[in-house]
Amino acid sequence: MAVDSKHPETLALHAGYRADPATGAVAVPLYQTTSYQFQSTEHAANLFALKELGNIYTRIMNPTTDVLEQRLAALEGGVAALAVASGQAASTFAILNVASAGDNFVTSTDLYGGTWNLFANTCKQLGIEARFVDPSDPENFRRATDDRTRAYYAETLPNPKLRVFPIAEVAAIGRELGVPLIMDNTATPIIARPLDHGAAVVVYSTTKYIGGHGTSIGGALIDGGNFDWEAHADRFPLLNQPDPSYHGAVWTQAVKPLGPIAYILRARVTLLRDIGAALSPFNAFQAIQGLETLPLRMREHNRNASAVAAFLAEHPKVSGVIHPSRQTGELRRRADAVLRGGHGALVGFELKDGADAGRRFIDALKLFYHVANIGDARSLAIHPASTTHSQLSAEDQAATGVTPGYVRLSIGIEHIDDILADLSQALAQA
Ligand code: PLP
């Protein structure tokens, strides 16, 4: 890290980079290259043998991507990161890095739909069982654990319910049993740091807030460096037994001179090498541009979303507002403990007149974009019952928290008066 700071505003601009050594460029250069010239045959051999760390091939590492990785690790309080092609690739790697056929992991039921499909179907196809449990009781994670359980998985602020996951409670159960907690922090960068609450790994879709401008798909994994994989050697053979794909390297041993990075190093040099879901350097460059203003944007997202939640709560056509600021009791206590400086950009609400009103509302919007995305600088809206959740039965929709009149908003950083004016005119037509 070039600058020593604990403040996200500073780290987002300075961590991992201080002027390009080759040119003096202040902005992080876009190294749009596939390959890197080796200095000698000895140098090349050392790089391949991991005796020396350096650039070999952009499928495995790239200097632009490296800055993104260092910044993300610094912002999360982790030891190292790996950027990948999408959020979906990040979740896939997070699991495949510790689980093989015959293993299982325990996941919260409150998940992004794409992650749900990945876990319920593709992981199953690979012989890895996802055990879905209700996160409202953290003990459900313990109950679903056995000696083939390789990880716990959850989202910090899953939509549509927008209930903060009990990170500290589930992480503590995992630490007792030797199971690492992997947190998808896509909806709450800057405002939540899952590693501070005991999570071992953080995953992101950088497509959302980190990129921030709706231009580039990307993802990342951040290694907390705080989980003792060696102490639970039986549970993590992939990290503790000789890796036949890397001339018998034992990852927990091989990393000893480098620090506690067994998890992320294995993900890079085996999964990324073999599966090839590399982030393009151009998208890394775009994610860096987004990251530099992320702390500033999150403040505006938070502020605008809270104002929207308060506005909707008073509206006669609205029967309910789903936002951490409207929660009470244990849910609110947890939201306040995990989310710092705001509650994020997502706001859900229910229209009294159900699905027809939901569709009329969406069709009447002028400023808000009607898209399946979240986390753009622009305000976004969707009616899940007729789109993202339309394939589910009414019962399953209700279980996910989606009622016929539910609308999901991702509040942008436009002027709040314009946001409220658009909501107001669309509600008048709903
Ligand atoms: N995790 C969450 C919470 C998401 O909302 C998404 C995308 O919508 C993903 C992961 C997947 O990310 P990507 O679309 O970058 O693959």
Tab-separated table of C-alpha atoms and ligand atoms in Angstrom:
chain	number	residue	atom	x	y	z
A	1	MET	CA	0.000	0.000	0.000
A	2	ALA	CA	1.372	3.376	-0.981
A	3	VAL	CA	-0.354	5.421	1.724
A	4	ASP	CA	-0.827	4.511	5.354
A	5	SER	CA	-4.413	5.339	6.285
A	6	LYS	CA	-7.403	3.633	7.839
A	7	HIS	CA	-9.886	5.927	6.131
A	8	PRO	CA	-11.825	4.520	3.152
A	9	GLU	CA	-11.877	7.905	1.391
A	10	THR	CA	-8.071	7.881	1.298
A	11	LEU	CA	-7.591	4.169	0.648
A	12	ALA	CA	-9.980	4.239	-2.321
A	13	LEU	CA	-7.685	6.765	-4.024
A	14	HIS	CA	-4.246	5.685	-2.859
A	15	ALA	CA	-4.044	2.052	-1.729
A	16	GLY	CA	-1.843	-0.184	-3.848
A	17	TYR	CA	-0.466	2.419	-6.216
A	18	ARG	CA	1.724	5.519	-6.273
A	19	ALA	CA	2.552	6.631	-9.814
A	20	ASP	CA	3.470	4.157	-12.530
A	21	PRO	CA	7.157	3.153	-12.133
A	22	ALA	CA	7.594	3.034	-15.923
A	23	THR	CA	5.992	6.373	-16.883
A	24	GLY	CA	5.142	8.340	-13.728
A	25	ALA	CA	1.452	8.261	-14.685
A	26	VAL	CA	-0.697	9.309	-11.740
A	27	ALA	CA	-3.883	7.607	-12.893
A	28	VAL	CA	-3.620	3.819	-12.700
A	29	PRO	CA	-2.598	2.818	-16.248
A	30	LEU	CA	-4.595	0.323	-18.239
A	31	TYR	CA	-2.188	-2.530	-18.976
A	32	GLN	CA	-4.156	-4.035	-21.835
A	33	THR	CA	-1.721	-6.876	-22.460
A	34	THR	CA	-1.988	-10.626	-22.425
A	35	SER	CA	1.659	-11.423	-21.698
A	36	TYR	CA	4.854	-10.151	-20.081
A	37	GLN	CA	8.414	-10.449	-21.337
A	38	PHE	CA	10.554	-12.661	-19.073
A	39	GLN	CA	14.000	-11.289	-18.217
A	40	SER	CA	15.719	-14.668	-18.651
A	41	THR	CA	14.947	-18.363	-18.651
A	42	GLU	CA	15.818	-18.428	-14.961
A	43	HIS	CA	13.374	-15.590	-14.254
A	44	ALA	CA	10.672	-17.391	-16.214
A	45	ALA	CA	11.295	-20.658	-14.342
A	46	ASN	CA	11.176	-18.871	-10.968
A	47	LEU	CA	7.877	-17.216	-11.799
A	48	PHE	CA	6.277	-20.490	-12.840
A	49	ALA	CA	7.605	-22.209	-9.715
A	50	LEU	CA	6.239	-19.338	-7.542
A	51	LYS	CA	9.792	-18.825	-6.215
A	52	GLU	CA	9.426	-15.253	-7.337
A	53	LEU	CA	6.136	-13.369	-7.665
A	54	GLY	CA	5.612	-11.533	-10.930
A	55	ASN	CA	3.545	-11.247	-14.051
A	56	ILE	CA	3.241	-14.283	-16.290
A	57	TYR	CA	-0.023	-14.058	-18.212
A	58	THR	CA	-3.140	-11.891	-17.802
A	59	ARG	CA	-5.433	-14.855	-17.217
A	60	ILE	CA	-3.704	-15.179	-13.822
A	61	MET	CA	-2.550	-11.628	-13.008
A	62	ASN	CA	-2.298	-8.132	-14.479
A	63	PRO	CA	-0.787	-4.886	-13.087
A	64	THR	CA	-4.028	-2.888	-13.530
A	65	THR	CA	-6.078	-5.638	-11.920
A	66	ASP	CA	-3.469	-5.888	-9.170
A	67	VAL	CA	-4.179	-2.300	-8.078
A	68	LEU	CA	-7.898	-3.040	-7.920
A	69	GLU	CA	-7.137	-6.121	-5.820
A	70	GLN	CA	-4.881	-4.243	-3.424
A	71	ARG	CA	-7.432	-1.451	-2.971
A	72	LEU	CA	-10.255	-3.872	-2.290
A	73	ALA	CA	-8.130	-5.784	0.227
A	74	ALA	CA	-7.194	-2.507	1.972
A	75	LEU	CA	-10.791	-1.274	2.087
A	76	GLU	CA	-12.065	-4.558	3.536
A	77	GLY	CA	-9.266	-4.962	6.047
A	78	GLY	CA	-8.176	-8.177	4.307
A	79	VAL	CA	-4.720	-9.482	3.401
A	80	ALA	CA	-5.135	-10.041	-0.351
A	81	ALA	CA	-7.763	-10.147	-3.061
A	82	LEU	CA	-8.476	-11.797	-6.387
A	83	ALA	CA	-10.481	-10.041	-9.082
A	84	VAL	CA	-12.511	-12.241	-11.424
A	85	ALA	CA	-14.822	-11.834	-14.405
A	86	SER	CA	-18.112	-11.372	-12.524
A	87	GLY	CA	-19.795	-11.609	-9.157
A	88	GLN	CA	-21.025	-15.045	-10.176
A	89	ALA	CA	-17.442	-16.160	-10.842
A	90	ALA	CA	-16.465	-14.831	-7.399
A	91	SER	CA	-19.168	-16.886	-5.637
A	92	THR	CA	-18.251	-19.957	-7.688
A	93	PHE	CA	-14.564	-19.629	-6.820
A	94	ALA	CA	-15.338	-18.952	-3.162
A	95	ILE	CA	-16.959	-22.383	-2.885
A	96	LEU	CA	-14.814	-24.406	-5.309
A	97	ASN	CA	-11.689	-23.237	-3.493
A	98	VAL	CA	-12.635	-25.323	-0.445
A	99	ALA	CA	-15.198	-27.888	-1.612
A	100	SER	CA	-15.025	-31.022	-3.793
A	101	ALA	CA	-17.605	-33.617	-4.832
A	102	GLY	CA	-19.127	-35.171	-1.707
A	103	ASP	CA	-18.638	-32.011	0.371
A	104	ASN	CA	-21.306	-29.548	1.429
A	105	PHE	CA	-21.677	-25.947	2.550
A	106	VAL	CA	-24.406	-24.178	4.476
A	107	THR	CA	-25.951	-21.112	2.916
A	108	SER	CA	-28.541	-18.565	3.938
A	109	THR	CA	-31.796	-18.816	1.993
A	110	ASP	CA	-31.725	-15.027	1.508
A	111	LEU	CA	-29.671	-14.883	-1.668
A	112	TYR	CA	-29.474	-13.172	-5.036
A	113	GLY	CA	-31.369	-15.418	-7.513
A	114	GLY	CA	-28.269	-16.073	-9.629
A	115	THR	CA	-26.394	-17.301	-6.571
A	116	TRP	CA	-29.347	-19.479	-5.624
A	117	ASN	CA	-29.286	-21.167	-9.030
A	118	LEU	CA	-25.525	-21.610	-8.891
A	119	PHE	CA	-25.735	-23.268	-5.481
A	120	ALA	CA	-28.911	-25.326	-5.963
A	121	ASN	CA	-28.157	-26.588	-9.475
A	122	THR	CA	-24.601	-26.135	-10.738
A	123	CYS	CA	-22.952	-26.967	-7.402
A	124	LYS	CA	-25.215	-30.019	-7.194
A	125	GLN	CA	-24.097	-31.040	-10.684
A	126	LEU	CA	-20.519	-30.910	-9.365
A	127	GLY	CA	-21.478	-33.127	-6.403
A	128	ILE	CA	-21.314	-30.260	-3.878
A	129	GLU	CA	-24.407	-29.942	-1.719
A	130	ALA	CA	-25.718	-26.501	-0.749
A	131	ARG	CA	-27.683	-26.727	2.503
A	132	PHE	CA	-30.114	-23.816	2.620
A	133	VAL	CA	-31.040	-22.548	6.085
A	134	ASP	CA	-33.158	-19.709	7.441
A	135	PRO	CA	-30.744	-17.037	8.750
A	136	SER	CA	-33.218	-15.670	11.302
A	137	ASP	CA	-31.845	-18.291	13.717
A	138	PRO	CA	-28.009	-18.405	13.512
A	139	GLU	CA	-28.065	-21.829	15.203
A	140	ASN	CA	-29.523	-23.237	11.972
A	141	PHE	CA	-25.981	-23.043	10.586
A	142	ARG	CA	-24.632	-25.206	13.401
A	143	ARG	CA	-27.462	-27.730	12.989
A	144	ALA	CA	-26.733	-28.151	9.274
A	145	THR	CA	-22.976	-28.649	9.804
A	146	ASP	CA	-21.225	-32.001	9.605
A	147	ASP	CA	-17.631	-33.036	9.021
A	148	ARG	CA	-17.947	-32.536	5.250
A	149	THR	CA	-19.129	-28.913	5.675
A	150	ARG	CA	-16.568	-26.644	4.055
A	151	ALA	CA	-18.061	-23.154	4.399
A	152	TYR	CA	-20.959	-20.943	5.449
A	153	TYR	CA	-22.266	-18.422	2.907
A	154	ALA	CA	-24.542	-15.381	3.147
A	155	GLU	CA	-25.148	-11.820	1.928
A	156	THR	CA	-24.666	-8.870	4.277
A	157	LEU	CA	-27.864	-7.062	3.220
A	158	PRO	CA	-29.896	-9.429	1.027
A	159	ASN	CA	-32.788	-8.062	-0.952
A	160	PRO	CA	-35.784	-8.099	-1.058
A	161	LYS	CA	-36.051	-8.566	2.734
A	162	LEU	CA	-33.175	-6.165	3.514
A	163	ARG	CA	-32.466	-7.808	6.867
A	164	VAL	CA	-28.818	-7.624	7.874
A	165	PHE	CA	-27.323	-11.104	8.230
A	166	PRO	CA	-26.126	-12.105	11.744
A	167	ILE	CA	-22.470	-12.091	10.678
A	168	ALA	CA	-20.872	-12.111	14.125
A	169	GLU	CA	-23.150	-14.856	15.446
A	170	VAL	CA	-22.683	-17.222	12.477
A	171	ALA	CA	-18.958	-16.468	12.205
A	172	ALA	CA	-18.585	-17.395	15.890
A	173	ILE	CA	-20.363	-20.722	15.355
A	174	GLY	CA	-18.113	-21.351	12.364
A	175	ARG	CA	-14.950	-20.548	14.295
A	176	GLU	CA	-16.009	-23.007	16.993
A	177	LEU	CA	-16.559	-25.763	14.417
A	178	GLY	CA	-13.732	-24.833	12.039
A	179	VAL	CA	-15.972	-23.524	9.241
A	180	PRO	CA	-15.184	-20.202	7.503
A	181	LEU	CA	-17.942	-17.671	6.803
A	182	ILE	CA	-17.985	-16.249	3.262
A	183	MET	CA	-19.940	-12.983	2.963
A	184	ASP	CA	-21.272	-11.439	-0.260
A	185	ASN	CA	-20.951	-7.728	0.520
A	186	THR	CA	-22.105	-6.501	-2.906
A	187	ALA	CA	-24.928	-4.303	-1.552
A	188	THR	CA	-22.904	-2.692	1.224
A	189	PRO	CA	-19.330	-1.775	0.234
A	190	ILE	CA	-17.733	0.832	2.521
A	191	ILE	CA	-20.734	0.795	4.881
A	192	ALA	CA	-20.118	-2.783	6.063
A	193	ARG	CA	-16.864	-4.672	6.626
A	194	PRO	CA	-17.778	-8.320	7.243
A	195	LEU	CA	-14.199	-9.271	8.170
A	196	ASP	CA	-14.457	-6.990	11.224
A	197	HIS	CA	-17.309	-9.190	12.451
A	198	GLY	CA	-15.469	-12.487	12.039
A	199	ALA	CA	-16.112	-13.440	8.398
A	200	ALA	CA	-13.147	-15.153	6.709
A	201	VAL	CA	-13.747	-14.242	3.055
A	202	VAL	CA	-15.671	-11.448	1.320
A	203	VAL	CA	-17.017	-11.700	-2.217
A	204	TYR	CA	-18.244	-8.901	-4.457
A	205	SER	CA	-19.985	-8.273	-7.667
A	206	THR	CA	-17.985	-5.150	-8.614
A	207	THR	CA	-20.613	-4.698	-11.341
A	208	LYS	CA	-22.750	-2.797	-8.805
A	209	TYR	CA	-21.580	-0.001	-6.487
A	210	ILE	CA	-17.842	-0.495	-6.914
A	211	GLY	CA	-17.969	0.040	-10.678
A	212	GLY	CA	-20.832	2.369	-9.892
A	213	HIS	CA	-21.595	3.533	-13.393
A	214	GLY	CA	-23.262	0.490	-14.900
A	215	THR	CA	-20.526	-0.107	-17.482
A	216	SER	CA	-18.572	-3.230	-16.535
A	217	ILE	CA	-19.238	-6.705	-15.155
A	218	GLY	CA	-16.699	-7.866	-12.588
A	219	GLY	CA	-16.215	-9.625	-9.284
A	220	ALA	CA	-13.712	-10.140	-6.497
A	221	LEU	CA	-12.809	-12.293	-3.516
A	222	ILE	CA	-11.016	-10.845	-0.499
A	223	ASP	CA	-9.128	-13.088	1.895
A	224	GLY	CA	-9.385	-11.973	5.528
A	225	GLY	CA	-6.202	-13.878	6.375
A	226	ASN	CA	-7.909	-14.538	9.710
A	227	PHE	CA	-8.892	-18.194	9.362
A	228	ASP	CA	-6.537	-20.959	10.450
A	229	TRP	CA	-6.881	-23.435	7.580
A	230	GLU	CA	-4.001	-25.499	8.941
A	231	ALA	CA	-5.655	-25.982	12.339
A	232	HIS	CA	-8.559	-27.664	10.527
A	233	ALA	CA	-6.473	-29.691	8.100
A	234	ASP	CA	-9.015	-32.540	7.886
A	235	ARG	CA	-11.758	-30.145	6.840
A	236	PHE	CA	-9.664	-28.433	4.168
A	237	PRO	CA	-7.727	-31.061	2.225
A	238	LEU	CA	-7.533	-28.743	-0.809
A	239	LEU	CA	-5.401	-26.332	1.226
A	240	ASN	CA	-3.535	-28.857	3.360
A	241	GLN	CA	-2.732	-31.798	1.108
A	242	PRO	CA	-0.267	-31.858	-1.801
A	243	ASP	CA	-1.826	-30.271	-4.882
A	244	PRO	CA	-1.164	-32.577	-7.858
A	245	SER	CA	-1.864	-29.694	-10.245
A	246	TYR	CA	1.027	-27.686	-8.762
A	247	HIS	CA	3.861	-30.204	-8.349
A	248	GLY	CA	2.592	-31.283	-4.935
A	249	ALA	CA	2.442	-27.828	-3.307
A	250	VAL	CA	0.701	-27.748	0.079
A	251	TRP	CA	-0.866	-24.304	0.059
A	252	THR	CA	-0.868	-23.651	3.811
A	253	GLN	CA	2.869	-24.436	3.828
A	254	ALA	CA	3.838	-22.808	0.537
A	255	VAL	CA	2.505	-19.406	1.629
A	256	LYS	CA	4.425	-19.273	4.920
A	257	PRO	CA	7.006	-16.750	3.629
A	258	LEU	CA	4.231	-14.632	2.084
A	259	GLY	CA	1.666	-14.360	4.890
A	260	PRO	CA	-1.748	-15.911	5.575
A	261	ILE	CA	-2.864	-16.006	1.946
A	262	ALA	CA	-3.297	-19.750	1.313
A	263	TYR	CA	-6.948	-19.350	0.325
A	264	ILE	CA	-6.549	-16.525	-2.167
A	265	LEU	CA	-3.289	-17.823	-3.626
A	266	ARG	CA	-4.830	-21.207	-4.354
A	267	ALA	CA	-7.862	-19.522	-5.942
A	268	ARG	CA	-5.539	-17.583	-8.262
A	269	VAL	CA	-3.011	-20.176	-9.273
A	270	THR	CA	-5.362	-23.130	-9.617
A	271	LEU	CA	-9.001	-21.999	-10.128
A	272	LEU	CA	-8.290	-18.877	-12.162
A	273	ARG	CA	-5.593	-20.685	-14.125
A	274	ASP	CA	-7.884	-23.643	-14.895
A	275	ILE	CA	-11.352	-22.116	-15.170
A	276	GLY	CA	-10.155	-18.882	-16.739
A	277	ALA	CA	-12.831	-16.482	-15.465
A	278	ALA	CA	-10.332	-13.603	-15.602
A	279	LEU	CA	-11.410	-9.974	-15.305
A	280	SER	CA	-10.427	-8.052	-18.418
A	281	PRO	CA	-7.874	-5.321	-17.617
A	282	PHE	CA	-10.250	-2.782	-19.164
A	283	ASN	CA	-12.976	-3.743	-16.709
A	284	ALA	CA	-10.444	-3.611	-13.864
A	285	PHE	CA	-9.580	-0.078	-15.007
A	286	GLN	CA	-13.277	0.837	-14.993
A	287	ALA	CA	-13.765	-0.685	-11.526
A	288	ILE	CA	-10.814	1.398	-10.266
A	289	GLN	CA	-12.410	4.584	-11.601
A	290	GLY	CA	-15.571	3.653	-9.735
A	291	LEU	CA	-13.757	2.680	-6.561
A	292	GLU	CA	-12.001	6.052	-6.317
A	293	THR	CA	-15.299	7.847	-5.637
A	294	LEU	CA	-17.116	4.969	-3.934
A	295	PRO	CA	-17.010	6.364	-0.364
A	296	LEU	CA	-18.453	9.642	-1.622
A	297	ARG	CA	-21.144	7.946	-3.665
A	298	MET	CA	-22.150	5.621	-0.832
A	299	ARG	CA	-22.795	8.648	1.380
A	300	GLU	CA	-25.174	10.073	-1.213
A	301	HIS	CA	-26.816	6.684	-1.850
A	302	ASN	CA	-27.394	6.320	1.907
A	303	ARG	CA	-28.750	9.808	2.338
A	304	ASN	CA	-31.093	9.671	-0.643
A	305	ALA	CA	-32.352	6.169	0.194
A	306	SER	CA	-33.203	7.151	3.775
A	307	ALA	CA	-35.105	10.180	2.481
A	308	VAL	CA	-36.983	7.955	0.014
A	309	ALA	CA	-37.859	5.454	2.775
A	310	ALA	CA	-39.251	8.288	4.935
A	311	PHE	CA	-41.222	9.692	1.974
A	312	LEU	CA	-42.739	6.325	1.054
A	313	ALA	CA	-43.710	5.592	4.656
A	314	GLU	CA	-46.048	8.592	4.566
A	315	HIS	CA	-47.578	7.845	1.169
A	316	PRO	CA	-51.255	6.761	1.162
A	317	LYS	CA	-50.802	4.178	-1.631
A	318	VAL	CA	-47.932	2.438	0.191
A	319	SER	CA	-48.737	-0.293	2.707
A	320	GLY	CA	-45.196	-1.075	3.818
A	321	VAL	CA	-41.598	0.141	3.458
A	322	ILE	CA	-38.709	-2.315	3.611
A	323	HIS	CA	-35.501	-0.555	4.652
A	324	PRO	CA	-33.219	-0.984	7.680
A	325	SER	CA	-34.241	2.487	8.921
A	326	ARG	CA	-37.823	1.186	9.354
A	327	GLN	CA	-36.794	-1.878	11.375
A	328	THR	CA	-37.056	-2.214	15.150
A	329	GLY	CA	-35.788	-4.524	17.898
A	330	GLU	CA	-33.128	-7.114	17.156
A	331	LEU	CA	-33.119	-6.448	13.394
A	332	ARG	CA	-32.470	-2.765	13.938
A	333	ARG	CA	-29.786	-3.462	16.543
A	334	ARG	CA	-27.990	-5.690	14.068
A	335	ALA	CA	-28.373	-3.201	11.219
A	336	ASP	CA	-26.865	-0.477	13.392
A	337	ALA	CA	-24.022	-2.757	14.518
A	338	VAL	CA	-23.043	-3.806	10.981
A	339	LEU	CA	-23.906	-0.834	8.761
A	340	ARG	CA	-21.824	2.270	9.385
A	341	GLY	CA	-22.859	5.700	8.198
A	342	GLY	CA	-26.046	4.619	6.453
A	343	HIS	CA	-28.293	1.799	5.348
A	344	GLY	CA	-27.400	1.408	1.680
A	345	ALA	CA	-29.273	2.316	-1.475
A	346	LEU	CA	-31.901	-0.412	-1.631
A	347	VAL	CA	-35.448	0.402	-0.610
A	348	GLY	CA	-38.421	-1.943	-1.002
A	349	PHE	CA	-42.044	-0.963	-0.691
A	350	GLU	CA	-45.442	-2.540	-1.096
A	351	LEU	CA	-48.304	-1.009	-2.984
A	352	LYS	CA	-51.733	-1.495	-1.436
A	353	ASP	CA	-53.237	-2.371	-4.805
A	354	GLY	CA	-50.889	-5.275	-5.527
A	355	ALA	CA	-49.380	-6.438	-8.821
A	356	ASP	CA	-51.394	-4.207	-11.181
A	357	ALA	CA	-50.371	-1.137	-9.198
A	358	GLY	CA	-46.748	-2.357	-9.216
A	359	ARG	CA	-46.750	-2.605	-13.017
A	360	ARG	CA	-48.494	0.778	-13.428
A	361	PHE	CA	-45.946	2.395	-11.111
A	362	ILE	CA	-42.975	1.004	-13.049
A	363	ASP	CA	-44.431	1.989	-16.419
A	364	ALA	CA	-44.983	5.563	-15.212
A	365	LEU	CA	-41.385	6.173	-14.060
A	366	LYS	CA	-39.454	8.804	-16.032
A	367	LEU	CA	-36.185	9.346	-14.167
A	368	PHE	CA	-35.750	5.869	-12.686
A	369	TYR	CA	-34.527	3.183	-15.091
A	370	HIS	CA	-36.461	-0.079	-15.202
A	371	VAL	CA	-33.667	-2.655	-14.950
A	372	ALA	CA	-32.700	-5.844	-13.099
A	373	ASN	CA	-29.497	-4.234	-11.828
A	374	ILE	CA	-28.699	-2.528	-8.512
A	375	GLY	CA	-25.954	-0.154	-7.430
A	376	ASP	CA	-25.797	2.199	-10.396
A	377	ALA	CA	-25.208	5.924	-9.775
A	378	ARG	CA	-28.632	6.323	-11.445
A	379	SER	CA	-31.859	5.406	-9.685
A	380	LEU	CA	-33.269	2.018	-10.721
A	381	ALA	CA	-36.542	0.203	-10.137
A	382	ILE	CA	-38.071	-3.214	-10.746
A	383	HIS	CA	-41.302	-5.055	-9.958
A	384	PRO	CA	-39.964	-8.487	-8.911
A	385	ALA	CA	-43.307	-10.341	-9.029
A	386	SER	CA	-43.569	-9.824	-12.798
A	387	THR	CA	-39.826	-10.154	-13.568
A	388	THR	CA	-37.026	-11.596	-11.425
A	389	HIS	CA	-39.407	-13.700	-9.296
A	390	SER	CA	-42.076	-14.449	-11.923
A	391	GLN	CA	-41.015	-18.091	-12.315
A	392	LEU	CA	-41.665	-18.798	-8.627
A	393	SER	CA	-45.011	-19.930	-7.223
A	394	ALA	CA	-46.941	-17.317	-5.216
A	395	GLU	CA	-45.975	-19.246	-2.068
A	396	ASP	CA	-42.266	-19.266	-2.922
A	397	GLN	CA	-42.422	-15.595	-3.882
A	398	ALA	CA	-43.863	-14.812	-0.463
A	399	ALA	CA	-41.105	-16.888	1.197
A	400	THR	CA	-38.486	-14.734	-0.523
A	401	GLY	CA	-40.256	-11.610	0.749
A	402	VAL	CA	-41.734	-10.667	-2.631
A	403	THR	CA	-45.460	-9.888	-2.489
A	404	PRO	CA	-47.446	-9.010	-5.657
A	405	GLY	CA	-47.267	-5.289	-4.887
A	406	TYR	CA	-43.572	-5.265	-3.934
A	407	VAL	CA	-41.326	-2.799	-5.774
A	408	ARG	CA	-37.528	-2.702	-5.398
A	409	LEU	CA	-35.713	0.571	-5.742
A	410	SER	CA	-31.973	1.121	-5.975
A	411	ILE	CA	-31.649	4.778	-5.142
A	412	GLY	CA	-29.050	6.742	-7.086
A	413	ILE	CA	-27.155	9.934	-6.445
A	414	GLU	CA	-29.358	12.345	-8.410
A	415	HIS	CA	-30.753	15.352	-6.518
A	416	ILE	CA	-33.237	14.100	-3.938
A	417	ASP	CA	-35.947	16.511	-5.152
A	418	ASP	CA	-35.858	14.940	-8.612
A	419	ILE	CA	-35.952	11.412	-7.182
A	420	LEU	CA	-38.952	12.196	-4.986
A	421	ALA	CA	-40.727	14.032	-7.814
A	422	ASP	CA	-40.449	10.983	-10.081
A	423	LEU	CA	-41.659	8.624	-7.347
A	424	SER	CA	-44.500	10.976	-6.569
A	425	GLN	CA	-45.777	11.247	-10.135
A	426	ALA	CA	-45.429	7.472	-10.717
A	427	LEU	CA	-47.271	6.708	-7.474
A	428	ALA	CA	-50.081	9.025	-8.581
A	429	GLN	CA	-50.528	6.742	-11.605
A	430	ALA	CA	-50.129	3.439	-9.721
B	1	PLP	N1	-24.326	-10.979	-5.604
B	1	PLP	C1	-25.322	-10.078	-5.548
B	1	PLP	C2	-25.851	-9.639	-4.217
B	1	PLP	C3	-25.875	-9.559	-6.727
B	1	PLP	O1	-26.862	-8.659	-6.675
B	1	PLP	C4	-25.348	-9.996	-7.975
B	1	PLP	C5	-25.872	-9.501	-9.282
B	1	PLP	O2	-26.968	-9.074	-9.430
B	1	PLP	C6	-24.326	-10.943	-7.978
B	1	PLP	C7	-23.823	-11.393	-6.772
B	1	PLP	C8	-23.746	-11.471	-9.263
B	1	PLP	O3	-22.923	-10.516	-9.828
B	1	PLP	P1	-22.600	-10.408	-11.401
B	1	PLP	O4	-23.869	-9.966	-12.065
B	1	PLP	O5	-21.498	-9.414	-11.447
B	1	PLP	O6	-22.179	-11.779	-11.844
